[in-house]
Coordinates of N, CA and C in Angstrom, one line a residue:
M1 N 0.8 -1.2 0.0 CA 0.0 0.0 0.0 C 0.9 1.2 0.0
A2 N 0.6 2.2 -0.8 CA 1.3 3.5 -0.9 C 1.1 4.2 0.4
L3 N 2.1 5.1 0.7 CA 2.0 5.9 1.9 C 2.2 7.4 1.6
V4 N 1.2 8.2 2.1 CA 1.3 9.7 2.0 C 1.6 10.2 3.3
V5 N 2.6 11.1 3.4 CA 3.0 11.8 4.7 C 2.6 13.3 4.5
V6 N 1.9 13.8 5.5 CA 1.6 15.2 5.5 C 2.0 15.8 6.9
P7 N 3.0 16.7 6.9 CA 3.3 17.4 8.1 C 2.4 18.6 8.3
V8 N 1.9 18.8 9.6 CA 1.0 19.8 9.9 C 1.4 20.5 11.2
R9 N 0.9 21.7 11.4 CA 1.1 22.4 12.7 C 0.0 22.0 13.6
Y10 N 0.3 22.1 14.9 CA -0.7 22.0 15.9 C -0.6 23.1 16.9
P11 N -1.7 23.8 17.2 CA -3.1 23.5 16.6 C -3.1 23.8 15.1
L12 N -4.0 23.2 14.4 CA -4.1 23.3 13.0 C -4.3 24.8 12.6
T13 N -3.5 25.3 11.7 CA -3.8 26.6 11.1 C -4.6 26.4 9.9
K14 N -5.1 27.5 9.3 CA -5.9 27.4 8.0 C -5.1 26.8 6.9
H15 N -3.8 27.1 6.9 CA -2.9 26.6 5.9 C -2.7 25.1 6.1
S16 N -2.5 24.7 7.4 CA -2.4 23.2 7.7 C -3.6 22.5 7.3
R17 N -4.8 23.1 7.6 CA -6.1 22.4 7.2 C -6.1 22.2 5.7
R18 N -5.8 23.2 4.9 CA -5.8 23.1 3.5 C -4.8 22.0 3.0
T19 N -3.7 22.0 3.6 CA -2.7 20.9 3.2 C -3.2 19.6 3.6
L20 N -3.8 19.4 4.8 CA -4.3 18.2 5.2 C -5.5 17.7 4.3
E21 N -6.4 18.6 4.0 CA -7.5 18.2 3.1 C -6.9 17.7 1.8
E22 N -5.9 18.3 1.2 CA -5.3 17.8 0.0 C -4.7 16.4 0.2
A23 N -4.0 16.2 1.3 CA -3.4 15.0 1.5 C -4.4 13.8 1.7
V24 N -5.5 14.1 2.4 CA -6.6 13.2 2.6 C -7.1 12.8 1.2
E25 N -7.4 13.8 0.4 CA -7.9 13.5 -1.0 C -6.9 12.6 -1.8
I26 N -5.7 13.0 -1.7 CA -4.7 12.2 -2.5 C -4.6 10.7 -2.0
A27 N -4.7 10.6 -0.6 CA -4.6 9.2 -0.1 C -5.9 8.4 -0.5
R28 N -7.0 9.1 -0.5 CA -8.2 8.4 -1.0 C -8.2 8.0 -2.4
E29 N -7.7 9.0 -3.3 CA -7.7 8.7 -4.7 C -6.7 7.6 -5.0
R30 N -5.6 7.5 -4.3 CA -4.6 6.5 -4.6 C -4.7 5.2 -3.7
D31 N -5.7 5.2 -2.9 CA -5.9 4.1 -2.0 C -4.7 3.8 -1.1
A32 N -4.2 4.9 -0.5 CA -2.9 4.9 0.2 C -3.2 5.1 1.7
A33 N -2.3 4.7 2.5 CA -2.3 5.0 3.9 C -1.8 6.5 4.1
L34 N -2.2 7.1 5.2 CA -1.8 8.5 5.5 C -1.2 8.6 6.8
T35 N 0.0 9.2 6.8 CA 0.6 9.6 8.1 C 0.5 11.1 8.3
V36 N -0.1 11.5 9.4 CA -0.2 12.9 9.7 C 0.9 13.2 10.7
L37 N 1.8 14.1 10.4 CA 3.0 14.3 11.2 C 3.0 15.7 11.8
H38 N 3.3 15.8 13.1 CA 3.5 17.1 13.7 C 4.8 17.0 14.4
V39 N 5.6 18.1 14.3 CA 6.9 18.1 15.0 C 6.8 19.1 16.2
D40 N 7.1 18.6 17.4 CA 7.2 19.4 18.6 C 8.7 19.9 18.6
L41 N 8.9 21.2 18.7 CA 10.3 21.6 18.8 C 10.8 21.6 20.2
Y42 N 12.0 21.0 20.4 CA 12.5 21.0 21.8 C 12.5 22.3 22.5
Q43 N 12.9 23.3 21.7 CA 13.1 24.7 22.3 C 11.8 25.3 22.6
N44 N 10.6 24.9 22.1 CA 9.3 25.5 22.5 C 8.8 24.9 23.8
G45 N 9.2 23.7 24.2 CA 8.8 23.1 25.4 C 7.3 22.7 25.4
K46 N 6.7 22.6 24.3 CA 5.3 22.2 24.3 C 5.2 20.6 24.0
K47 N 4.2 20.0 24.5 CA 4.0 18.6 24.4 C 2.6 18.4 23.7
V48 N 2.6 17.9 22.5 CA 1.4 17.5 21.8 C 1.3 16.0 21.8
T49 N 0.2 15.4 22.1 CA 0.1 14.0 22.0 C -0.5 13.6 20.7
R50 N -0.4 12.3 20.4 CA -1.0 11.7 19.2 C -2.5 11.9 19.2
I51 N -3.1 11.7 20.4 CA -4.5 11.9 20.6 C -5.0 13.3 20.3
D52 N -4.2 14.3 20.8 CA -4.5 15.7 20.5 C -4.5 15.9 19.0
L53 N -3.5 15.4 18.3 CA -3.3 15.5 16.9 C -4.5 14.9 16.1
K54 N -4.8 13.6 16.5 CA -5.9 12.9 15.9 C -7.2 13.6 16.1
N55 N -7.5 14.1 17.3 CA -8.8 14.8 17.5 C -8.9 16.1 16.7
A56 N -7.8 16.8 16.6 CA -7.8 18.0 15.8 C -8.0 17.7 14.3
V57 N -7.4 16.7 13.8 CA -7.6 16.3 12.4 C -9.0 15.8 12.1
E58 N -9.5 15.0 13.0 CA -10.9 14.5 12.8 C -11.9 15.7 12.9
R59 N -11.7 16.7 13.8 CA -12.6 17.8 13.8 C -12.5 18.6 12.5
A60 N -11.3 18.7 11.9 CA -11.1 19.4 10.7 C -11.7 18.7 9.4
V61 N -11.4 17.4 9.3 CA -11.7 16.7 8.1 C -12.6 15.5 8.3
G62 N -12.9 15.1 9.5 CA -13.7 13.9 9.8 C -12.7 12.7 9.9
P63 N -13.3 11.6 10.3 CA -12.4 10.4 10.4 C -11.7 10.0 9.1
V64 N -10.5 9.6 9.2 CA -9.7 9.2 8.1 C -9.3 7.8 8.2
E65 N -9.7 7.0 7.2 CA -9.3 5.6 7.2 C -7.8 5.4 6.9
S66 N -7.2 4.4 7.4 CA -5.8 4.1 7.2 C -4.9 5.2 7.6
A67 N -5.3 6.0 8.6 CA -4.4 7.1 9.1 C -3.6 6.7 10.3
R68 N -2.4 7.3 10.3 CA -1.5 7.1 11.5 C -1.1 8.5 11.9
Y69 N -1.1 8.8 13.2 CA -0.8 10.1 13.7 C 0.5 10.0 14.5
V70 N 1.5 10.9 14.1 CA 2.8 10.8 14.6 C 3.2 12.2 15.1
V71 N 3.7 12.2 16.3 CA 4.3 13.4 16.9 C 5.8 13.1 17.2
R72 N 6.6 13.9 16.5 CA 8.1 13.8 16.7 C 8.6 15.0 17.4
T73 N 9.7 14.8 18.1 CA 10.3 16.0 18.8 C 11.7 16.2 18.1
G74 N 12.0 17.5 17.8 CA 13.3 17.8 17.2 C 13.6 19.2 17.3
F75 N 14.8 19.6 16.8 CA 15.3 21.0 16.9 C 14.8 21.7 15.6
L76 N 14.8 21.0 14.5 CA 14.4 21.6 13.2 C 13.2 20.9 12.6
V77 N 12.2 21.5 12.3 CA 11.0 20.9 11.7 C 11.4 20.2 10.5
E78 N 12.1 20.9 9.6 CA 12.4 20.4 8.3 C 13.2 19.1 8.4
E79 N 14.2 19.0 9.2 CA 15.0 17.8 9.4 C 14.1 16.6 9.9
S80 N 13.2 16.9 10.8 CA 12.3 15.9 11.4 C 11.4 15.4 10.3
I81 N 10.9 16.3 9.4 CA 10.1 15.8 8.3 C 10.8 14.9 7.4
L82 N 12.1 15.3 7.0 CA 12.9 14.4 6.2 C 13.2 13.1 6.8
D83 N 13.4 13.1 8.1 CA 13.7 11.8 8.8 C 12.5 10.9 8.8
E84 N 11.3 11.5 9.0 CA 10.0 10.7 9.0 C 9.8 10.1 7.6
V85 N 9.9 11.0 6.6 CA 9.7 10.5 5.2 C 10.7 9.4 4.8
A86 N 11.9 9.5 5.2 CA 12.9 8.4 5.0 C 12.6 7.2 5.8
A87 N 12.3 7.3 7.0 CA 12.1 6.2 7.9 C 10.8 5.4 7.5
E88 N 9.8 6.1 7.0 CA 8.6 5.4 6.6 C 8.6 5.0 5.1
N89 N 9.6 5.4 4.4 CA 9.7 5.1 3.0 C 8.5 5.6 2.2
A90 N 8.1 6.9 2.5 CA 6.9 7.5 1.9 C 6.9 7.5 0.4
D91 N 5.8 7.4 -0.2 CA 5.7 7.5 -1.6 C 5.4 8.9 -2.0
I92 N 4.6 9.6 -1.2 CA 4.2 11.0 -1.5 C 4.3 11.8 -0.2
V93 N 4.8 13.0 -0.4 CA 4.8 14.0 0.7 C 4.0 15.2 0.3
V94 N 3.0 15.6 1.1 CA 2.2 16.7 0.8 C 2.6 17.8 1.8
I95 N 3.1 18.9 1.3 CA 3.5 20.0 2.1 C 2.9 21.3 1.7
G96 N 2.7 22.2 2.6 CA 2.2 23.6 2.3 C 3.2 24.4 1.7
S97 N 2.8 25.4 1.0 CA 3.8 26.3 0.3 C 4.7 27.0 1.3
Q98 N 4.3 27.3 2.5 CA 5.2 27.9 3.5 C 6.2 26.9 3.9
Q99 N 5.9 25.7 4.1 CA 6.8 24.7 4.5 C 7.8 24.4 3.4
A100 N 7.3 24.5 2.1 CA 8.2 24.3 1.0 C 9.3 25.4 0.9
S101 N 8.9 26.6 1.3 CA 9.9 27.7 1.3 C 11.0 27.4 2.4
R102 N 10.6 27.0 3.5 CA 11.5 26.7 4.6 C 12.4 25.5 4.2
L103 N 11.9 24.5 3.5 CA 12.7 23.3 3.1 C 13.7 23.8 2.0
R104 N 13.3 24.7 1.1 CA 14.2 25.2 0.1 C 15.4 25.9 0.8
R105 N 15.2 26.7 1.8 CA 16.3 27.4 2.5 C 17.2 26.3 3.1
L106 N 16.6 25.3 3.8 CA 17.4 24.2 4.4 C 18.3 23.5 3.3
F107 N 17.7 23.2 2.2 CA 18.4 22.5 1.1 C 19.5 23.3 0.6
R108 N 19.3 24.6 0.5 CA 20.3 25.5 0.0 C 21.5 25.5 0.9
R109 N 21.3 25.4 2.2 CA 22.4 25.4 3.2 C 23.1 24.0 3.1
L110 N 22.3 23.0 2.9 CA 22.9 21.6 3.0 C 23.5 21.2 1.6
T111 N 22.8 21.6 0.5 CA 23.2 21.0 -0.8 C 23.4 21.9 -1.9
D112 N 23.2 23.2 -1.7 CA 23.3 24.2 -2.8 C 22.3 23.9 -3.9
N113 N 21.2 23.2 -3.5 CA 20.1 22.8 -4.5 C 18.8 23.0 -3.8
P114 N 18.1 24.1 -4.2 CA 16.8 24.4 -3.6 C 15.6 23.6 -4.2
D115 N 15.9 22.7 -5.2 CA 14.8 21.9 -5.8 C 14.4 20.8 -4.9
I116 N 13.4 21.0 -4.1 CA 12.9 20.0 -3.1 C 12.5 18.7 -3.8
D117 N 11.6 18.9 -4.8 CA 11.1 17.8 -5.5 C 12.2 16.9 -6.0
R118 N 13.1 17.4 -6.8 CA 14.2 16.6 -7.3 C 15.1 16.0 -6.2
Y119 N 15.3 16.8 -5.2 CA 16.2 16.3 -4.1 C 15.5 15.0 -3.5
L120 N 14.2 15.2 -3.1 CA 13.5 14.1 -2.5 C 13.4 12.9 -3.4
R121 N 13.1 13.1 -4.7 CA 13.0 12.0 -5.7 C 14.4 11.3 -5.7
T122 N 15.5 12.1 -5.7 CA 16.8 11.5 -5.9 C 17.2 10.7 -4.6
H123 N 17.0 11.4 -3.5 CA 17.5 10.8 -2.2 C 16.5 9.9 -1.5
L124 N 15.2 10.1 -1.7 CA 14.2 9.4 -0.9 C 13.2 8.7 -1.8
D125 N 13.3 8.9 -3.1 CA 12.4 8.3 -4.1 C 10.9 8.5 -3.8
C126 N 10.5 9.8 -3.6 CA 9.1 10.0 -3.4 C 8.6 11.3 -4.2
E127 N 7.4 11.4 -4.3 CA 6.7 12.5 -5.0 C 6.4 13.6 -4.0
V128 N 6.6 14.8 -4.3 CA 6.2 15.9 -3.5 C 5.1 16.7 -4.1
V129 N 4.1 16.9 -3.3 CA 2.9 17.8 -3.7 C 2.9 19.0 -2.8
T130 N 3.0 20.2 -3.5 CA 3.0 21.4 -2.7 C 1.6 22.1 -2.8
V131 N 1.0 22.4 -1.7 CA -0.3 22.9 -1.7 C -0.2 24.4 -1.4
E132 N -0.8 25.2 -2.3 CA -0.8 26.7 -2.1 C -1.7 27.0 -0.9
S133 N -1.3 28.1 -0.2 CA -2.0 28.5 1.0 C -3.4 28.9 0.5
A134 N -4.4 28.7 1.4 CA -5.8 29.1 1.1 C -5.9 30.6 1.1
R135 N -6.6 31.1 0.2 CA -6.8 32.5 0.0 C -7.9 33.0 1.0
A136 N -7.6 34.1 1.6 CA -8.5 34.7 2.6 C -9.7 35.3 2.0

């Protein structure tokens, strides 16, 4: 079964909800499992549980079949996302346009290559879907 990974903020922002909605739709269309990922930053000292994340997602989009809820702790959101994508051998990563910008900056520092899609395809063999922010 294919796997879609979608990183989101908690509490869900309007941008995270839009990205989540797109990921749920892609997972349904492709009959894929879905991993909803939130990264707690060590330096923020907040603790989000998987139950918190699951309840927020279900309030936003309803129950999601074949969904897994993951909360990771790290110093950099972008590195934690890449770690999760690699560890789970994801087929598709759905990210918001704001997250894509942050990942491009990280890639520039690490590889002198801001092309996220090509980098992930080359190093992790996955498809990247970037969701534009919802218009107000």
